[in-house]
PDB file of C-alpha atoms and ligand atoms in Angstrom:
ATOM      1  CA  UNK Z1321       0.000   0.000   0.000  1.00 48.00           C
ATOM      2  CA  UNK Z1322       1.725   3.444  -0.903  1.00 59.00           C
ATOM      3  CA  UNK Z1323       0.648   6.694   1.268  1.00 68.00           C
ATOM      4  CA  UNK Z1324      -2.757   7.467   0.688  1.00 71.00           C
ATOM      5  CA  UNK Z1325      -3.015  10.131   2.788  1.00 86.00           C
ATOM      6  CA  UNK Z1326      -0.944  13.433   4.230  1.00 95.00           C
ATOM      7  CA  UNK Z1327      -1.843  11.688   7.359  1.00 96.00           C
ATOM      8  CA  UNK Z1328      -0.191   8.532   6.350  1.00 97.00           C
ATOM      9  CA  UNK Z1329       2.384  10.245   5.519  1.00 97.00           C
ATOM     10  CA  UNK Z1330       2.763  12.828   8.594  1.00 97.00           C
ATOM     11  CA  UNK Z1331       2.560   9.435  11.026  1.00 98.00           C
ATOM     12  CA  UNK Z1332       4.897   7.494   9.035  1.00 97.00           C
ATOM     13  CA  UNK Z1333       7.439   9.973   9.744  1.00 97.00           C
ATOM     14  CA  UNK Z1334       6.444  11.149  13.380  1.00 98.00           C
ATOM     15  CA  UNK Z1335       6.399   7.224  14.605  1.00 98.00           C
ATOM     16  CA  UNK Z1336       9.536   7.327  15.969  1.00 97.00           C
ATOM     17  CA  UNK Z1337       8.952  10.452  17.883  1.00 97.00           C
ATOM     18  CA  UNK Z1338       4.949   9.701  18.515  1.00 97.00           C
ATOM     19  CA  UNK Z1339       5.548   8.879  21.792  1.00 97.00           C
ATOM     20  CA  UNK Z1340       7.486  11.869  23.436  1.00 96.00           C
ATOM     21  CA  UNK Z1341       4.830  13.941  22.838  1.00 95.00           C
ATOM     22  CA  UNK Z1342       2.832  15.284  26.202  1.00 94.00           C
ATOM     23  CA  UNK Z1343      -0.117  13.742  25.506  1.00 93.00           C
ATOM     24  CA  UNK Z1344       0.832  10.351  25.280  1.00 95.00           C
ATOM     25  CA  UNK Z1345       1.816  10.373  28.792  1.00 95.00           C
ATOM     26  CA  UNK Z1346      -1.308   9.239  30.757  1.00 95.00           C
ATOM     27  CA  UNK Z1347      -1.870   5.960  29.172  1.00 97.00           C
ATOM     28  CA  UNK Z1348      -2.234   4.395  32.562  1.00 97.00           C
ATOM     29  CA  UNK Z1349      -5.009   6.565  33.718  1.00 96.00           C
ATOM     30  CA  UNK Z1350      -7.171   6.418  30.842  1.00 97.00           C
ATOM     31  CA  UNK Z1351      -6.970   2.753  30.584  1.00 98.00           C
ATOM     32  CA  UNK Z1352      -8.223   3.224  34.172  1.00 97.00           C
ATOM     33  CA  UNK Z1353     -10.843   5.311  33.117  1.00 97.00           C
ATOM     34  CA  UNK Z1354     -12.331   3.874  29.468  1.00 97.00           C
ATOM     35  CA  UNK Z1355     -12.829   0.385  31.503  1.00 98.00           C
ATOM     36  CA  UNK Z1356     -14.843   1.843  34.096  1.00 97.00           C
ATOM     37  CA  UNK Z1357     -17.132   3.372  31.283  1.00 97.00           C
ATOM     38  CA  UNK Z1358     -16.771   0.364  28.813  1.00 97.00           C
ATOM     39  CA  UNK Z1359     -17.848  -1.943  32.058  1.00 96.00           C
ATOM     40  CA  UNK Z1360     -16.537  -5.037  30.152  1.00 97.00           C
ATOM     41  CA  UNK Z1361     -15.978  -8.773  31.255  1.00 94.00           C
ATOM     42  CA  UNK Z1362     -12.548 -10.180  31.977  1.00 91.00           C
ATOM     43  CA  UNK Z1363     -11.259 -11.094  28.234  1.00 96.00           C
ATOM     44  CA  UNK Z1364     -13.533  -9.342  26.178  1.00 98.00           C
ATOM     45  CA  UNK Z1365     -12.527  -8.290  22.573  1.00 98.00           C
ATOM     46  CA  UNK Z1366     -11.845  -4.270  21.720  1.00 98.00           C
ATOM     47  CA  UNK Z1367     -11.410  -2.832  18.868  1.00 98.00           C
ATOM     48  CA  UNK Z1368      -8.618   0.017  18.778  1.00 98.00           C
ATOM     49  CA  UNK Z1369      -9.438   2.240  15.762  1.00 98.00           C
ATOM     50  CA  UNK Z1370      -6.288   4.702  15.033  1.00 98.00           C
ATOM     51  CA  UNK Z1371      -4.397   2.599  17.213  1.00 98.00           C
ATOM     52  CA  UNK Z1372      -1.221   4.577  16.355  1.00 98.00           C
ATOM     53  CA  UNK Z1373       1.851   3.267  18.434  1.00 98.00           C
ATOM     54  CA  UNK Z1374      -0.596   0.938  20.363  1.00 98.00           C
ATOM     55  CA  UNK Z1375      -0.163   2.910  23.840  1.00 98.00           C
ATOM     56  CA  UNK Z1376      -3.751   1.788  24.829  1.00 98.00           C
ATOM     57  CA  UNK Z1377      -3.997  -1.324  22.987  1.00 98.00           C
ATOM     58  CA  UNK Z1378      -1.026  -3.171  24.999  1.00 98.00           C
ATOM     59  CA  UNK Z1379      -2.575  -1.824  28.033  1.00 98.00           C
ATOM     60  CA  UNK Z1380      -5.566  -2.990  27.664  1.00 98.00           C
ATOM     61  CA  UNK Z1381      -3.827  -6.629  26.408  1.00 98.00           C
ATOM     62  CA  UNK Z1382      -1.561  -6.799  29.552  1.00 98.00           C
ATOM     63  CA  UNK Z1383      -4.511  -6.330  31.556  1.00 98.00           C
ATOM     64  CA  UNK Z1384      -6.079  -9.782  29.352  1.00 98.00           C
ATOM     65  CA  UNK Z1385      -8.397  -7.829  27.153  1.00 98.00           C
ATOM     66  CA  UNK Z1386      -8.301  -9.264  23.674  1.00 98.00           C
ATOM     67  CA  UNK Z1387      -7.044  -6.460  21.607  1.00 98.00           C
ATOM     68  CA  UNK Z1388      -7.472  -5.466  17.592  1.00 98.00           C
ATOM     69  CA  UNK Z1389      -5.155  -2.011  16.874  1.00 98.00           C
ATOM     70  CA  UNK Z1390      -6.651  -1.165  13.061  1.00 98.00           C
ATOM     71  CA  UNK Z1391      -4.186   1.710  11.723  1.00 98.00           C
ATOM     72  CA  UNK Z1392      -3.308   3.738   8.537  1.00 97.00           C
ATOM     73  CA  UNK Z1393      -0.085   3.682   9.540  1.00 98.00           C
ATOM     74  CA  UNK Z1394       2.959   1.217   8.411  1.00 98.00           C
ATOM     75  CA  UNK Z1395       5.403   2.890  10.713  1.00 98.00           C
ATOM     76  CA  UNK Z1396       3.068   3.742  13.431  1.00 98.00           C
ATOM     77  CA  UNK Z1397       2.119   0.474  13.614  1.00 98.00           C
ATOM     78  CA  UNK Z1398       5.760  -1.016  13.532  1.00 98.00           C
ATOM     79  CA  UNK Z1399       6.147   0.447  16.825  1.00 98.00           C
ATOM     80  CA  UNK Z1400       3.009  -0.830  18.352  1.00 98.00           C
ATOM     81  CA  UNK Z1401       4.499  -4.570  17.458  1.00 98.00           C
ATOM     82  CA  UNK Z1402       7.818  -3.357  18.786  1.00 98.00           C
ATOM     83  CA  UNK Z1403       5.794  -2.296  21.902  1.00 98.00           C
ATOM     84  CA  UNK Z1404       3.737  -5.363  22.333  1.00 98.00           C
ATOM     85  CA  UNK Z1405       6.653  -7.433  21.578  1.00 98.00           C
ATOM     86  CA  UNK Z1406       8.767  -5.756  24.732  1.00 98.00           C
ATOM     87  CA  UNK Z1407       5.634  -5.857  27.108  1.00 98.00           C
ATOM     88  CA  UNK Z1408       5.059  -9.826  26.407  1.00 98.00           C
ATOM     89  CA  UNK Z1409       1.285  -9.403  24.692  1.00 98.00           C
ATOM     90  CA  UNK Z1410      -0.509 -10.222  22.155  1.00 98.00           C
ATOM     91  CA  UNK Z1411      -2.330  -7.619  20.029  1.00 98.00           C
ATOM     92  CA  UNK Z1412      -3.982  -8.184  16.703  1.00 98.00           C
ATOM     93  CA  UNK Z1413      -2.288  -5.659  14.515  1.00 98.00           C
ATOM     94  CA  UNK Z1414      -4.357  -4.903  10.985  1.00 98.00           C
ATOM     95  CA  UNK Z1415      -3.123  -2.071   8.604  1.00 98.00           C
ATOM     96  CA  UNK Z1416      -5.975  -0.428   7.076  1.00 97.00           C
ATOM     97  CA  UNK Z1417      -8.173   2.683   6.557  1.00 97.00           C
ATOM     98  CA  UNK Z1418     -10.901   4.206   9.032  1.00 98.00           C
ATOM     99  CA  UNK Z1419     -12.930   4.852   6.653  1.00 97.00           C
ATOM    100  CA  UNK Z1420     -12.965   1.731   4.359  1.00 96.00           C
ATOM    101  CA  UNK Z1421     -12.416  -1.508   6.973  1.00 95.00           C
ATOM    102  CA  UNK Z1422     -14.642  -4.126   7.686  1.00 94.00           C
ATOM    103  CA  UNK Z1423     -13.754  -6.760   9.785  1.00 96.00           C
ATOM    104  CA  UNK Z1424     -15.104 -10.414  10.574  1.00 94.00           C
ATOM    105  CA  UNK Z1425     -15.422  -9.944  14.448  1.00 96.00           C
ATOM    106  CA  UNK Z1426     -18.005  -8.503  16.151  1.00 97.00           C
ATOM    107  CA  UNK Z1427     -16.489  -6.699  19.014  1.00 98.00           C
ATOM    108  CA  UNK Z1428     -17.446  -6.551  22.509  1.00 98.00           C
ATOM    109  CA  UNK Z1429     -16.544  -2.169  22.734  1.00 98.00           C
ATOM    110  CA  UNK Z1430     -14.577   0.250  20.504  1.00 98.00           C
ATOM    111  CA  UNK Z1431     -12.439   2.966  21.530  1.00 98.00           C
ATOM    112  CA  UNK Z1432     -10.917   5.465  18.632  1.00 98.00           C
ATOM    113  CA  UNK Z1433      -8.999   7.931  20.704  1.00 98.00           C
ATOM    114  CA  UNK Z1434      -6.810  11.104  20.519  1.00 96.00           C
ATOM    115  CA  UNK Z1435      -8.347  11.574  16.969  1.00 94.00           C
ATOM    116  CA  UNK Z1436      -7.519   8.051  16.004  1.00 95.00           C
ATOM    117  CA  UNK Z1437      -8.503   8.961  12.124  1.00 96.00           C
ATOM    118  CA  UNK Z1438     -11.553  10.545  13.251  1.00 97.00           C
ATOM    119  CA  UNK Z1439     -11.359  14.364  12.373  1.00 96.00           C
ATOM    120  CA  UNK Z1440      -8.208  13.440  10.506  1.00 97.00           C
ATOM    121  CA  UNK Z1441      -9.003  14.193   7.344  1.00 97.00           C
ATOM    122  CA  UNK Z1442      -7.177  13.501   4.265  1.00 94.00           C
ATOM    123  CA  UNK Z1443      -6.723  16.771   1.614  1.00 92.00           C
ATOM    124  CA  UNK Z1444     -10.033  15.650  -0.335  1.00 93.00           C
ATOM    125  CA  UNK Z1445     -12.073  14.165   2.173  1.00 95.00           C
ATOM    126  CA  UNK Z1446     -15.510  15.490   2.533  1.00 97.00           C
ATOM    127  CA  UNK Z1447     -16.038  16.712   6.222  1.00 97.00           C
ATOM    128  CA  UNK Z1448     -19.373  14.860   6.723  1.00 97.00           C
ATOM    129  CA  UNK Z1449     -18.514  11.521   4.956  1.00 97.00           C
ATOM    130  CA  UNK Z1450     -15.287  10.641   6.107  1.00 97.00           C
ATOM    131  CA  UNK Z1451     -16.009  10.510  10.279  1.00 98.00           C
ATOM    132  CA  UNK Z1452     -19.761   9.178   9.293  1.00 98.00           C
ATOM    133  CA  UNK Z1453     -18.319   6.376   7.518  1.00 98.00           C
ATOM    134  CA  UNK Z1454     -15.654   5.873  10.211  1.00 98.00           C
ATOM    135  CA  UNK Z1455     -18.737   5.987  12.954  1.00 98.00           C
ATOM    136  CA  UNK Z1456     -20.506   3.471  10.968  1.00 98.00           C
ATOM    137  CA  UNK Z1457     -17.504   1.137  10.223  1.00 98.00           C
ATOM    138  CA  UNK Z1458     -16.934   1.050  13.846  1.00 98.00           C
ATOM    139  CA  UNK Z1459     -20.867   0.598  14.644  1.00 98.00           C
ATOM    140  CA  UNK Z1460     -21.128  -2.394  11.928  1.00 97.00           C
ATOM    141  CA  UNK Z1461     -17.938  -4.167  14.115  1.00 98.00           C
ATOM    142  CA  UNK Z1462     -19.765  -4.059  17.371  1.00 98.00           C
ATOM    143  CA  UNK Z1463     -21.800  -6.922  18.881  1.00 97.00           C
ATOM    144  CA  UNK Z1464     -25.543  -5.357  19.913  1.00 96.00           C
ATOM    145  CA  UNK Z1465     -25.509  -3.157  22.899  1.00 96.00           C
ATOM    146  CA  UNK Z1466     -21.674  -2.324  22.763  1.00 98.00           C
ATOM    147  CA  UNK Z1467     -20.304   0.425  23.928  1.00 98.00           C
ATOM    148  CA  UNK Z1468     -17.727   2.886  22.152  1.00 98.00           C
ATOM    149  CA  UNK Z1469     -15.327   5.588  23.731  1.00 98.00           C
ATOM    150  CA  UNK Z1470     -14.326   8.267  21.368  1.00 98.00           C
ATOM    151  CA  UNK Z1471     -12.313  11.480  21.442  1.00 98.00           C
ATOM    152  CA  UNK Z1472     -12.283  14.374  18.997  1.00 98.00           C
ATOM    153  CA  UNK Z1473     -10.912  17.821  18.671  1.00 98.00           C
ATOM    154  CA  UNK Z1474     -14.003  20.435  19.966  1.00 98.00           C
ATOM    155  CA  UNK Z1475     -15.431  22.464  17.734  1.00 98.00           C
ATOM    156  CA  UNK Z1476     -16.460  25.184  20.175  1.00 97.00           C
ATOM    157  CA  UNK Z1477     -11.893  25.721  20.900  1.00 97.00           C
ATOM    158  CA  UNK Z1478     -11.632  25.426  17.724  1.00 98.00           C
ATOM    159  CA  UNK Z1479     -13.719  28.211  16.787  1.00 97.00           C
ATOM    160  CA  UNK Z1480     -12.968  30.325  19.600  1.00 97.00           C
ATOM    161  CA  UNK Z1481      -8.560  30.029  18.639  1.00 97.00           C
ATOM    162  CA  UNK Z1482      -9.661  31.750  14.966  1.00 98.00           C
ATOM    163  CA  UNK Z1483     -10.368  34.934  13.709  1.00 98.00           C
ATOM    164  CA  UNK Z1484     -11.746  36.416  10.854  1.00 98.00           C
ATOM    165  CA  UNK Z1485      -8.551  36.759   9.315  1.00 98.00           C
ATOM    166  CA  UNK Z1486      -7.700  33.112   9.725  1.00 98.00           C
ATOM    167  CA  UNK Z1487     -10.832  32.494   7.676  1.00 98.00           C
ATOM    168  CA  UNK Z1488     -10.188  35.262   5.085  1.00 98.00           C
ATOM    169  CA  UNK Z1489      -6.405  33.180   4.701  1.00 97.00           C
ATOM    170  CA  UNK Z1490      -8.138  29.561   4.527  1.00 97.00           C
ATOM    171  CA  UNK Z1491      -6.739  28.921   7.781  1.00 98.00           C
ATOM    172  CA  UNK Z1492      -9.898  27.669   9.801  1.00 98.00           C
ATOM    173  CA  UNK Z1493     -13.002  27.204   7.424  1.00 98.00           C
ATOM    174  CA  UNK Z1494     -16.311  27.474   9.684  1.00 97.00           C
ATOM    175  CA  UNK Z1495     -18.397  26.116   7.462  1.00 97.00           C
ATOM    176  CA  UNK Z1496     -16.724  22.751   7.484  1.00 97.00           C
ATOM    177  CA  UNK Z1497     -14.964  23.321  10.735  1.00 98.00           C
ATOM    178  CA  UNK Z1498     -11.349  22.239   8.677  1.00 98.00           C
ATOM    179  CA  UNK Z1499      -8.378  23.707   9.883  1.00 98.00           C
ATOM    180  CA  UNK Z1500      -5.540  23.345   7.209  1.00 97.00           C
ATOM    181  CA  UNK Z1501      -2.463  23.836   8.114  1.00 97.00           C
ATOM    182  CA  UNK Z1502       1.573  22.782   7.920  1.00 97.00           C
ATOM    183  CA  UNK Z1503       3.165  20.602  10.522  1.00 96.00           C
ATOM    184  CA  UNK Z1504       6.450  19.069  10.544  1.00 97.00           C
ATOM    185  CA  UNK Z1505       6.190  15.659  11.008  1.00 96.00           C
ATOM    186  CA  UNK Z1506      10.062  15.427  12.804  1.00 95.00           C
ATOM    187  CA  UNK Z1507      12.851  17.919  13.233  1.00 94.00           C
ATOM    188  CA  UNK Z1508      14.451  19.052  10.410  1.00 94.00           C
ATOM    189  CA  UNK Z1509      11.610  17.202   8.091  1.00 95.00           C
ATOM    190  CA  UNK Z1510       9.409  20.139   5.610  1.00 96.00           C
ATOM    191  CA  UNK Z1511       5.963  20.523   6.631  1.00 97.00           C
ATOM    192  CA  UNK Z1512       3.226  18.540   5.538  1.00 96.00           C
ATOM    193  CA  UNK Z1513       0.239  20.029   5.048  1.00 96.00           C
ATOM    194  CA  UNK Z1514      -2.950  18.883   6.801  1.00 97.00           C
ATOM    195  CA  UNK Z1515      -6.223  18.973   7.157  1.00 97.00           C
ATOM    196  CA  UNK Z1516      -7.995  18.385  10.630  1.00 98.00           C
ATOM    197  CA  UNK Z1517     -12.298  18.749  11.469  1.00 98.00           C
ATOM    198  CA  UNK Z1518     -13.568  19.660  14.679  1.00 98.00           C
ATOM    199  CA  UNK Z1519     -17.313  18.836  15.886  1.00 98.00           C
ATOM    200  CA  UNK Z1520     -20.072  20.181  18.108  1.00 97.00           C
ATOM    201  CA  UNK Z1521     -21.709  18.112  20.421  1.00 97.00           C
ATOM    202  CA  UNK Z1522     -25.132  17.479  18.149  1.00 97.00           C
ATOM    203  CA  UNK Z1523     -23.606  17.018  15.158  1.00 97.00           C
ATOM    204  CA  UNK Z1524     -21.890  14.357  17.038  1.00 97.00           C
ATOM    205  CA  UNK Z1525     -24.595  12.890  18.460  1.00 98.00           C
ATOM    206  CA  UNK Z1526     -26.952  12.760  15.350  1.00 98.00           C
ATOM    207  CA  UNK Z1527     -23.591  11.206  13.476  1.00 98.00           C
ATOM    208  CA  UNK Z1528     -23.775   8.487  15.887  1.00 98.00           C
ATOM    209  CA  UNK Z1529     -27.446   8.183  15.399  1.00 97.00           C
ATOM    210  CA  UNK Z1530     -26.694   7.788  11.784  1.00 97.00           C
ATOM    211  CA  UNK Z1531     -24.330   5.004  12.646  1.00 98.00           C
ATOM    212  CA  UNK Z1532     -26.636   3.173  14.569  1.00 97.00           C
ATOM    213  CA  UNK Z1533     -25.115   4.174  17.693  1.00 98.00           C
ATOM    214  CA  UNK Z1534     -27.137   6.208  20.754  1.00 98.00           C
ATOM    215  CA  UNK Z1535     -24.746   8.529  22.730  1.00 98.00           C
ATOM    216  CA  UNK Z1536     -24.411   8.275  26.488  1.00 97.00           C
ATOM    217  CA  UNK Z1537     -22.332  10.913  27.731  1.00 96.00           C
ATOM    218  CA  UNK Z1538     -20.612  13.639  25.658  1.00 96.00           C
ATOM    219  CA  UNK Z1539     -18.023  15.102  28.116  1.00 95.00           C
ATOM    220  CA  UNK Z1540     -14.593  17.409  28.549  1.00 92.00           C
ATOM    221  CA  UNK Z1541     -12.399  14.952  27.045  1.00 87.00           C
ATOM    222  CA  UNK Z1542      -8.992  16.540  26.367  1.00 89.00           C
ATOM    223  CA  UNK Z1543      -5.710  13.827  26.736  1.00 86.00           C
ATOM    224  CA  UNK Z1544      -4.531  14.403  30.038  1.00 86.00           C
ATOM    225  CA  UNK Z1545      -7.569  15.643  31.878  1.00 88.00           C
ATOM    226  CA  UNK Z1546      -9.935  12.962  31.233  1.00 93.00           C
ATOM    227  CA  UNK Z1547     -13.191  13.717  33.092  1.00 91.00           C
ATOM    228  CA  UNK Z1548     -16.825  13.463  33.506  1.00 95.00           C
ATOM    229  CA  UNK Z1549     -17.687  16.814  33.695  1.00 91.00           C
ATOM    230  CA  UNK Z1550     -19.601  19.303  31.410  1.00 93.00           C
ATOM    231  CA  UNK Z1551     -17.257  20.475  28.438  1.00 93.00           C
ATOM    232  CA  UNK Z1552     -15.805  23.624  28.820  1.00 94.00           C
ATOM    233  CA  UNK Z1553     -15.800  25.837  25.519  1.00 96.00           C
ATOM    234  CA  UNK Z1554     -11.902  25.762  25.643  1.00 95.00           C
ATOM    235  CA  UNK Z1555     -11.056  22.603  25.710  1.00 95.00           C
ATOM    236  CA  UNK Z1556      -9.245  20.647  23.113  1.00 96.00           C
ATOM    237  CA  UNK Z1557     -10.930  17.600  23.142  1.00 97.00           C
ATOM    238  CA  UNK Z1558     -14.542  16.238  23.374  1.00 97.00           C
ATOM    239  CA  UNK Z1559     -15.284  12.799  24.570  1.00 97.00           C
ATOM    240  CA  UNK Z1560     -18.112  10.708  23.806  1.00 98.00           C
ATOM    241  CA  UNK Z1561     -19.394   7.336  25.068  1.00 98.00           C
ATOM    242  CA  UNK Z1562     -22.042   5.633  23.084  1.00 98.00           C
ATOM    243  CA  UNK Z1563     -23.633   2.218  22.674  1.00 98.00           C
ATOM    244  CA  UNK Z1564     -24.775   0.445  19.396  1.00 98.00           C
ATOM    245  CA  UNK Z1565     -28.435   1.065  19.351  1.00 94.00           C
ATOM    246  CA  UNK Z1566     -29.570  -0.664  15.842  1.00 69.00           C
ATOM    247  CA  UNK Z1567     -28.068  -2.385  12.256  1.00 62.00           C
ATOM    248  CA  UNK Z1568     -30.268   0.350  10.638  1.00 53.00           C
ATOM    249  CA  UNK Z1569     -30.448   1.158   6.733  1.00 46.00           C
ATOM    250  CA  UNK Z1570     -28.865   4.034   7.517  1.00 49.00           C
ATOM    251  CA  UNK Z1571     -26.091   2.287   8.989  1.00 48.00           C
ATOM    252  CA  UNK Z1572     -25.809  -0.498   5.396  1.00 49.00           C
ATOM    253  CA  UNK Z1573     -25.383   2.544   3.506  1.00 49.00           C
TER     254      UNK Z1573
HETATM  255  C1  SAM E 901      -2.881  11.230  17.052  1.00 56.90           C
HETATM  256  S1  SAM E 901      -2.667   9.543  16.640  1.00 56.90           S
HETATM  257  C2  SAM E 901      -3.613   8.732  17.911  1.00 56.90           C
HETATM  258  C3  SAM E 901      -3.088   7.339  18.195  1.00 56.90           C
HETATM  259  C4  SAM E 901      -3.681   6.641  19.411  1.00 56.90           C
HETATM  260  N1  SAM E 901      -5.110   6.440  19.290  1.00 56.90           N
HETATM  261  C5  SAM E 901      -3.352   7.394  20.678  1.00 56.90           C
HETATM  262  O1  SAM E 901      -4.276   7.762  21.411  1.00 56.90           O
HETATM  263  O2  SAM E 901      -2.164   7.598  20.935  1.00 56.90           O
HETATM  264  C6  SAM E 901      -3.712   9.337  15.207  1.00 56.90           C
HETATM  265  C7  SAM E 901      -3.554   7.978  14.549  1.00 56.90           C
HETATM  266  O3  SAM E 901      -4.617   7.812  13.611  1.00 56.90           O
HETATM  267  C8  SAM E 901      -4.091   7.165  12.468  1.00 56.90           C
HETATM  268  N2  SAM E 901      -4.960   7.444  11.320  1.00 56.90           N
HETATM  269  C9  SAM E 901      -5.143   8.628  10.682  1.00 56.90           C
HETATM  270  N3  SAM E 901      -6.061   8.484   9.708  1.00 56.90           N
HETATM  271  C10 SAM E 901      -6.445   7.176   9.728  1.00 56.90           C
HETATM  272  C11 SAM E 901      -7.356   6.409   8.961  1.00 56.90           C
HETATM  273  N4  SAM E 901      -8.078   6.958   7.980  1.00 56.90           N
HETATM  274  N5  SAM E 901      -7.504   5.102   9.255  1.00 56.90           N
HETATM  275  C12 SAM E 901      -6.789   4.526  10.260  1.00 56.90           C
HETATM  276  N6  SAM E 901      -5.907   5.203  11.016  1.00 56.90           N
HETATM  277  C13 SAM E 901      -5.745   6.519  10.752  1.00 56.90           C
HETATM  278  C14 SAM E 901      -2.690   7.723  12.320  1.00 56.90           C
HETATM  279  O4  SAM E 901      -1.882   6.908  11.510  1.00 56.90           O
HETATM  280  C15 SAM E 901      -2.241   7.798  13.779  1.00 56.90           C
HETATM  281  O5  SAM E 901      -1.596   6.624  14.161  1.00 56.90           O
END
């Protein structure tokens, strides 16, 4: 598979240095956290979507969950193997796309976290088709009643850190709530430019409903300050908990 995406191709070359950044630094405590919510039996399966370097996945496999990390990226993923390999697990490793997987096993909860594809969009991805297919790839992989743990960037920051003149320079674009922008995927690397979506809380919500999936708790969600409290209009991240409600038509589509 060659890079499909400027995300593939940002990750490919950030793997190595994925995991010095801050936010991957409370692994331990949202593992913590996402079981109490998920409320799961002793060995039940979990679908990582966006798995990246596998931080939760191996976790979650040490503590004798049975683990899929799905992820667009080669390199990324090499160091989740490397990762699982040094901690003694097993984790089910699949390369693939968000947005286009479909897997055999019905899983007992999802998680797709830290924008784990979702909000990562690639330079001609439509805004509303590319998380609602990711929702509903994740919804068709869950067994009935499943729950799924999600974080995303918040529209509300993201709307609040612009100005008109970020708009008038195709910086932030409100109307798809895209910022585009250059990052450098390593030190001394050129920038790569990117595309990332933010979402409100009902757009989320009737997304999931579109997926066949009901929300249960849309809360402040940003990496490091997991909570459940009301989501302040700053804050990076949103986090939602839902459950698979229904295989609906809309969900076939
Ligand atoms: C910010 S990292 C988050 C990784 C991990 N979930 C975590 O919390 O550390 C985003 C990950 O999403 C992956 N990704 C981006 N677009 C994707 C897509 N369409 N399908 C699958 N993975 C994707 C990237 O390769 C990267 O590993």
């Amino acid at each position: 598979m060659s890079e499909k995406t400027s995300w593939e191709r940002f990750f490919n070359a950030h793997a190595p240095d994925y995991m010095d950044n801050v936010f991957t630094k409370n692994t331990l405590r949202e593992v913590d956290f996402l079981l109490e919510e998920l409320a799961l039996q002793p060995g039940s399966s979990i679908l990582d979507v966006g798995c990246g370097t596998g931080r939760h996945s191996i976790e979650l496999a040490k503590r004798g969950y049975e683990v899929t990390g799905l992820d667009l990226s080669a390199k990324m993923l090499a160091q989740a193997e490397k990762g699982a390999k040094a901690a003694g697990v097993k984790v089910n490793w699949i390369r693939g796309d968000a947005t286009r997987f479909s897997l055999d096993e019905k899983y007992d909860a999802a998680i797709c976290l830290c924008e784990g594809s979702l909000g990562l969009l690639g330079q001609t991805d439509d805004p509303i088709d590319q998380p609602l297919a990711i929702l509903r790839n994740i919804s068709r992989s869950l067994k009935p009643q499943a729950k799924v743990l999600l974080t995303v960037l918040n529209g509300a920051a993201m709307i609040r850190k612009y100005t008109n003149d970020d708009v008038k320079e195709g910086t932030f674009d409100p109307l798809q709530m895209v910022e585009s922008t250059a990052v450098s995927p390593r030190e001394g690397l050129p920038a790569i430019a990117v595309r990332e979506r933010a979402f409100v809380p009902t757009e989320l919500t009737l997304m999931c409903r579109l997926a066949g999936m009901s929300v249960i708790s849309l809360w402040g969600g940003t990496a490091g300050n997991w909570g459940r409290r009301a989501l302040d209009l700053d804050e990076i991240e949103i986090m939602i908990v839902a459950r698979k409600t229904a295989e609906s038509a809309e969900v076939e589509r």
